[in-house]
Tab-separated table of C-alpha atoms in Angstrom:
chain	number	residue	atom	x	y	z
A	30	MET	CA	-63.148	-42.922	12.067
A	31	SER	CA	-60.571	-40.250	11.242
A	32	GLU	CA	-56.901	-41.090	11.436
A	33	THR	CA	-55.051	-39.400	14.325
A	34	PHE	CA	-51.504	-38.043	14.331
A	35	PRO	CA	-48.793	-39.790	16.367
A	36	ALA	CA	-46.976	-37.893	19.127
A	37	LEU	CA	-43.732	-38.001	17.115
A	38	LEU	CA	-43.782	-37.266	13.401
A	39	GLU	CA	-41.483	-37.692	10.429
A	40	LEU	CA	-41.746	-34.822	7.929
A	41	ASN	CA	-40.589	-34.353	4.359
A	42	VAL	CA	-40.447	-30.606	3.710
A	43	GLY	CA	-39.485	-29.914	0.125
A	44	GLY	CA	-37.215	-32.974	0.120
A	45	VAL	CA	-35.566	-32.251	3.501
A	46	HIS	CA	-36.449	-34.654	6.308
A	47	TYR	CA	-37.268	-33.652	9.880
A	48	SER	CA	-38.309	-35.415	13.067
A	49	THR	CA	-40.400	-33.404	15.496
A	50	SER	CA	-43.262	-33.673	17.949
A	51	LEU	CA	-46.927	-33.004	17.402
A	52	LYS	CA	-46.749	-30.585	20.345
A	53	THR	CA	-44.125	-28.490	18.527
A	54	LEU	CA	-46.136	-28.285	15.322
A	55	ARG	CA	-49.190	-27.155	17.311
A	56	ALA	CA	-47.264	-24.643	19.452
A	57	ASP	CA	-48.816	-21.631	17.715
A	58	GLU	CA	-52.563	-22.293	17.776
A	59	ASP	CA	-53.266	-19.691	15.080
A	60	SER	CA	-50.703	-21.046	12.614
A	61	ARG	CA	-51.305	-23.012	9.449
A	62	LEU	CA	-49.207	-25.853	10.896
A	63	ALA	CA	-51.499	-26.151	13.912
A	64	GLU	CA	-54.447	-26.179	11.543
A	65	ILE	CA	-52.920	-28.925	9.378
A	66	PHE	CA	-51.846	-31.156	12.254
A	67	THR	CA	-55.035	-30.783	14.281
A	68	GLY	CA	-57.222	-32.206	11.548
A	69	SER	CA	-57.223	-35.756	10.281
A	70	ALA	CA	-53.859	-37.350	9.561
A	71	GLY	CA	-55.399	-38.990	6.530
A	72	ASP	CA	-55.856	-35.570	4.909
A	73	VAL	CA	-52.115	-34.768	4.863
A	74	GLU	CA	-50.150	-35.993	1.859
A	75	LYS	CA	-47.375	-38.518	2.528
A	76	ASP	CA	-44.268	-39.454	0.576
A	77	ALA	CA	-43.291	-42.988	-0.478
A	78	LYS	CA	-41.828	-43.727	2.978
A	79	GLY	CA	-44.873	-42.520	4.887
A	80	ARG	CA	-43.459	-39.137	5.968
A	81	TYR	CA	-45.905	-36.233	6.055
A	82	PHE	CA	-45.147	-34.025	3.070
A	83	LEU	CA	-45.134	-30.209	3.011
A	84	ASP	CA	-44.336	-28.549	-0.299
A	85	ARG	CA	-42.296	-25.655	1.137
A	86	ASP	CA	-38.633	-24.592	1.468
A	87	GLY	CA	-37.065	-27.496	3.324
A	88	VAL	CA	-33.828	-25.741	4.276
A	89	LEU	CA	-35.566	-22.742	5.869
A	90	PHE	CA	-38.046	-24.955	7.711
A	91	ARG	CA	-35.375	-25.607	10.351
A	92	TYR	CA	-35.826	-22.002	11.525
A	93	ILE	CA	-39.595	-22.486	11.616
A	94	LEU	CA	-39.127	-25.454	13.947
A	95	ASP	CA	-36.557	-23.596	16.062
A	96	TYR	CA	-39.050	-20.795	16.592
A	97	LEU	CA	-41.899	-23.159	17.461
A	98	ARG	CA	-39.754	-24.992	19.999
A	99	ASP	CA	-38.805	-22.032	22.188
A	100	GLY	CA	-40.471	-18.919	20.744
A	101	THR	CA	-37.228	-17.195	19.760
A	102	LEU	CA	-35.242	-16.826	16.562
A	103	THR	CA	-31.472	-17.166	16.230
A	104	LEU	CA	-29.983	-16.915	12.752
A	105	PRO	CA	-26.389	-17.774	11.787
A	106	ASP	CA	-23.842	-15.032	11.085
A	107	GLY	CA	-24.067	-13.807	7.524
A	108	PHE	CA	-27.630	-15.119	7.028
A	109	ARG	CA	-28.935	-13.479	3.845
A	110	GLU	CA	-32.332	-15.069	3.293
A	111	ASN	CA	-34.482	-12.919	5.571
A	112	ASP	CA	-36.978	-12.170	2.798
A	113	ARG	CA	-37.397	-15.847	1.938
A	114	LEU	CA	-37.801	-16.760	5.617
A	115	ARG	CA	-40.357	-13.960	5.990
A	116	ARG	CA	-42.314	-15.452	3.101
A	117	GLU	CA	-42.306	-18.860	4.813
A	118	ALA	CA	-43.471	-17.282	8.076
A	119	GLU	CA	-46.310	-15.556	6.216
A	120	HIS	CA	-47.329	-18.826	4.573
A	121	PHE	CA	-47.466	-20.665	7.904
A	122	ARG	CA	-49.212	-17.671	9.571
A	123	LEU	CA	-46.551	-17.330	12.281
A	124	GLY	CA	-47.130	-13.792	13.534
A	125	GLY	CA	-44.556	-14.088	16.313
A	126	LEU	CA	-41.842	-15.150	13.894
A	127	LEU	CA	-42.689	-12.209	11.630
A	128	LYS	CA	-42.221	-9.863	14.602
A	129	CYS	CA	-38.813	-11.445	15.308
A	130	LEU	CA	-37.743	-10.890	11.706
A	131	SER	CA	-38.932	-7.281	11.785
A	132	GLY	CA	-36.983	-6.742	14.993
A	133	LEU	CA	-33.805	-8.083	13.391
A	134	SER	CA	-34.211	-5.674	10.471
A	135	GLU	CA	-34.703	-2.724	12.789
A	136	ALA	CA	-31.712	-3.721	14.916
A	137	ARG	CA	-29.222	-3.808	12.042
A	138	PRO	CA	-26.386	-1.406	12.896
A	139	SER	CA	-25.604	1.513	10.647
A	140	GLY	CA	-22.183	1.793	9.060
A	141	CYS	CA	-20.053	2.217	5.997
A	142	ILE	CA	-18.297	-0.377	3.826
A	143	THR	CA	-15.933	0.378	0.962
A	144	VAL	CA	-15.528	-2.108	-1.879
A	145	GLY	CA	-12.675	-1.690	-4.347
A	146	TYR	CA	-11.121	-3.642	-7.148
A	147	ARG	CA	-8.014	-3.490	-9.262
A	148	GLY	CA	-8.570	-4.723	-12.766
A	149	SER	CA	-7.760	-4.351	-16.410
A	150	PHE	CA	-9.215	-4.983	-19.803
A	151	GLN	CA	-8.238	-8.288	-21.381
A	152	PHE	CA	-6.907	-8.474	-24.909
A	153	GLY	CA	-6.483	-11.345	-27.294
A	154	LYS	CA	-3.703	-11.900	-29.772
A	155	ASP	CA	-5.075	-9.249	-32.091
A	156	GLY	CA	-5.334	-6.529	-29.461
A	157	LEU	CA	-8.624	-4.666	-29.595
A	158	ALA	CA	-10.110	-7.266	-31.916
A	159	ASP	CA	-10.622	-9.611	-28.959
A	160	VAL	CA	-11.130	-7.251	-26.014
A	161	LYS	CA	-13.066	-8.330	-22.924
A	162	PHE	CA	-14.598	-5.787	-20.605
A	163	ARG	CA	-12.888	-6.495	-17.317
A	164	LYS	CA	-10.442	-8.756	-15.526
A	165	LEU	CA	-10.373	-8.549	-11.717
A	166	SER	CA	-7.373	-9.625	-9.725
A	167	ARG	CA	-9.026	-9.167	-6.303
A	168	ILE	CA	-12.053	-7.482	-4.710
A	169	LEU	CA	-11.053	-5.589	-1.565
A	170	VAL	CA	-13.341	-4.778	1.370
A	171	CYS	CA	-12.661	-2.070	3.969
A	172	GLY	CA	-14.683	-1.284	7.080
A	173	ARG	CA	-15.484	-2.328	10.626
A	174	VAL	CA	-14.692	-5.996	11.036
A	175	ALA	CA	-17.984	-7.046	12.654
A	176	LEU	CA	-20.040	-5.217	10.043
A	177	CYS	CA	-18.090	-6.674	7.109
A	178	ARG	CA	-18.392	-10.203	8.486
A	179	ASP	CA	-22.122	-9.719	9.064
A	180	VAL	CA	-22.660	-8.730	5.420
A	181	PHE	CA	-20.287	-11.055	3.582
A	182	GLY	CA	-20.144	-14.061	5.913
A	183	ASP	CA	-17.992	-16.957	4.735
A	184	THR	CA	-17.305	-15.318	1.352
A	185	LEU	CA	-14.883	-13.031	3.188
A	186	ASN	CA	-11.149	-13.662	3.607
A	187	GLU	CA	-8.650	-11.639	5.585
A	188	SER	CA	-5.018	-11.327	4.608
A	189	ARG	CA	-2.271	-11.041	7.199
A	190	ASP	CA	-3.079	-8.223	9.583
A	191	PRO	CA	-0.836	-7.400	12.559
A	192	ASP	CA	-3.704	-5.708	14.395
A	193	HIS	CA	-5.729	-8.634	15.725
A	194	GLY	CA	-8.093	-6.628	17.912
A	195	GLY	CA	-11.764	-7.129	18.683
A	196	PRO	CA	-14.746	-7.021	16.334
A	197	ASP	CA	-15.008	-3.242	16.663
A	198	ARG	CA	-11.674	-2.671	14.961
A	199	TYR	CA	-11.427	-1.524	11.367
A	200	THR	CA	-9.450	-3.147	8.589
A	201	SER	CA	-8.570	-2.570	4.958
A	202	ARG	CA	-7.198	-6.098	4.503
A	203	PHE	CA	-10.389	-8.022	3.777
A	204	PHE	CA	-11.001	-9.472	0.336
A	205	LEU	CA	-13.724	-11.645	-1.190
A	206	LYS	CA	-13.317	-15.237	-2.287
A	207	HIS	CA	-15.395	-14.729	-5.426
A	208	CYS	CA	-14.328	-12.587	-8.376
A	209	PHE	CA	-17.551	-10.895	-9.527
A	210	ILE	CA	-18.048	-7.353	-8.256
A	211	GLU	CA	-21.805	-7.684	-8.885
A	212	GLN	CA	-22.011	-10.416	-6.220
A	213	ALA	CA	-20.632	-8.009	-3.646
A	214	PHE	CA	-23.154	-5.363	-4.704
A	215	ASP	CA	-26.043	-7.842	-4.425
A	216	MET	CA	-24.974	-8.897	-0.937
A	217	LEU	CA	-24.774	-5.281	0.221
A	218	GLN	CA	-28.183	-4.481	-1.214
A	219	ASP	CA	-29.713	-7.535	0.507
A	220	GLN	CA	-28.400	-6.161	3.810
A	221	GLY	CA	-29.951	-2.726	3.298
A	222	PHE	CA	-26.885	-0.812	2.095
A	223	ARG	CA	-27.039	1.821	-0.625
A	224	LEU	CA	-24.328	3.253	-2.835
A	225	ALA	CA	-23.173	6.634	-1.549
A	226	GLY	CA	-20.273	7.375	-3.892
A	227	SER	CA	-17.601	5.953	-6.148
A	228	CYS	CA	-14.337	6.908	-7.768
A	229	GLY	CA	-11.922	5.358	-10.224
A	230	SER	CA	-8.453	5.858	-11.615
A	231	GLY	CA	-7.562	6.217	-15.254
A	232	THR	CA	-5.789	3.483	-17.131
A	233	ALA	CA	-2.053	3.058	-16.544
A	234	GLY	CA	-0.953	4.211	-19.984
A	235	ALA	CA	2.755	4.580	-19.269
A	236	ALA	CA	5.075	1.662	-19.939
A	237	THR	CA	6.694	0.199	-16.824
A	238	GLU	CA	8.851	-2.812	-16.134
A	239	LEU	CA	6.497	-5.755	-16.027
A	240	LYS	CA	6.538	-9.002	-14.127
A	241	PRO	CA	7.117	-12.135	-16.200
A	242	GLY	CA	3.943	-13.307	-17.938
A	243	VAL	CA	2.134	-9.956	-17.766
A	244	ASP	CA	0.752	-8.857	-21.115
A	245	VAL	CA	2.101	-5.440	-22.162
A	246	GLU	CA	-1.092	-4.305	-23.846
A	247	GLU	CA	-3.271	-5.450	-20.979
A	248	ASN	CA	-1.065	-3.692	-18.439
A	249	ARG	CA	-1.626	-0.390	-20.209
A	250	TRP	CA	-5.289	-0.600	-19.262
A	251	ASN	CA	-4.919	-1.350	-15.538
A	252	HIS	CA	-7.269	0.719	-13.365
A	253	TYR	CA	-8.621	0.883	-9.801
A	254	ASN	CA	-12.206	1.595	-8.732
A	255	GLU	CA	-13.804	2.098	-5.310
A	256	PHE	CA	-17.440	2.127	-4.196
A	257	VAL	CA	-18.684	3.431	-0.823
A	258	PHE	CA	-21.862	1.884	0.608
A	259	ILE	CA	-23.715	3.089	3.707
A	260	ARG	CA	-26.576	1.828	5.854
A	261	ASP	CA	-28.378	4.402	7.981
């Protein structure tokens, strides 16, 4: 006699544990999950504690369950793993979830974000003998507040800004917590932005009065660069 599934199940999905109902897992009759949990329970692999094991992305599985529970998809602000979630939806044959993800992509608002940085070349004790390509003091982000927050999420900081308006206001006072310009570029590309233009200043060259601790040679090579990204 084949082993039947209990009404409530404990799952181990890629090392992340979930508790859910058999009804939820069977909510989409055409899905791979419904196929798995309609057969014999003895055919599904279990971990050492008896939880049913699925060798998939455990973190993203929470959104799979959310969708199966009420048929809708709500993602957190700044969510940047749409492609990975789409792959999970394809694996589990969840056509409705794939439509939700496509709808989110189509609904992304157009806009423009400018990313700039002030930096310099770094020099060692022997000047050019120990030069490093770039030293960034801060990566600045300018644009509509809601759009910037949607793209950069919790990697975004905002300095003091007297204009505390709504999400439709614009600001030039955002900056990123990380210090690699390539991370900002990757995040913009993941959100469908493309580079529209860029500009940069020359190195400082002229000697000026420096703050204590600032290297004279390094200061000569200070420069500023800006990159404009757009999403149609």
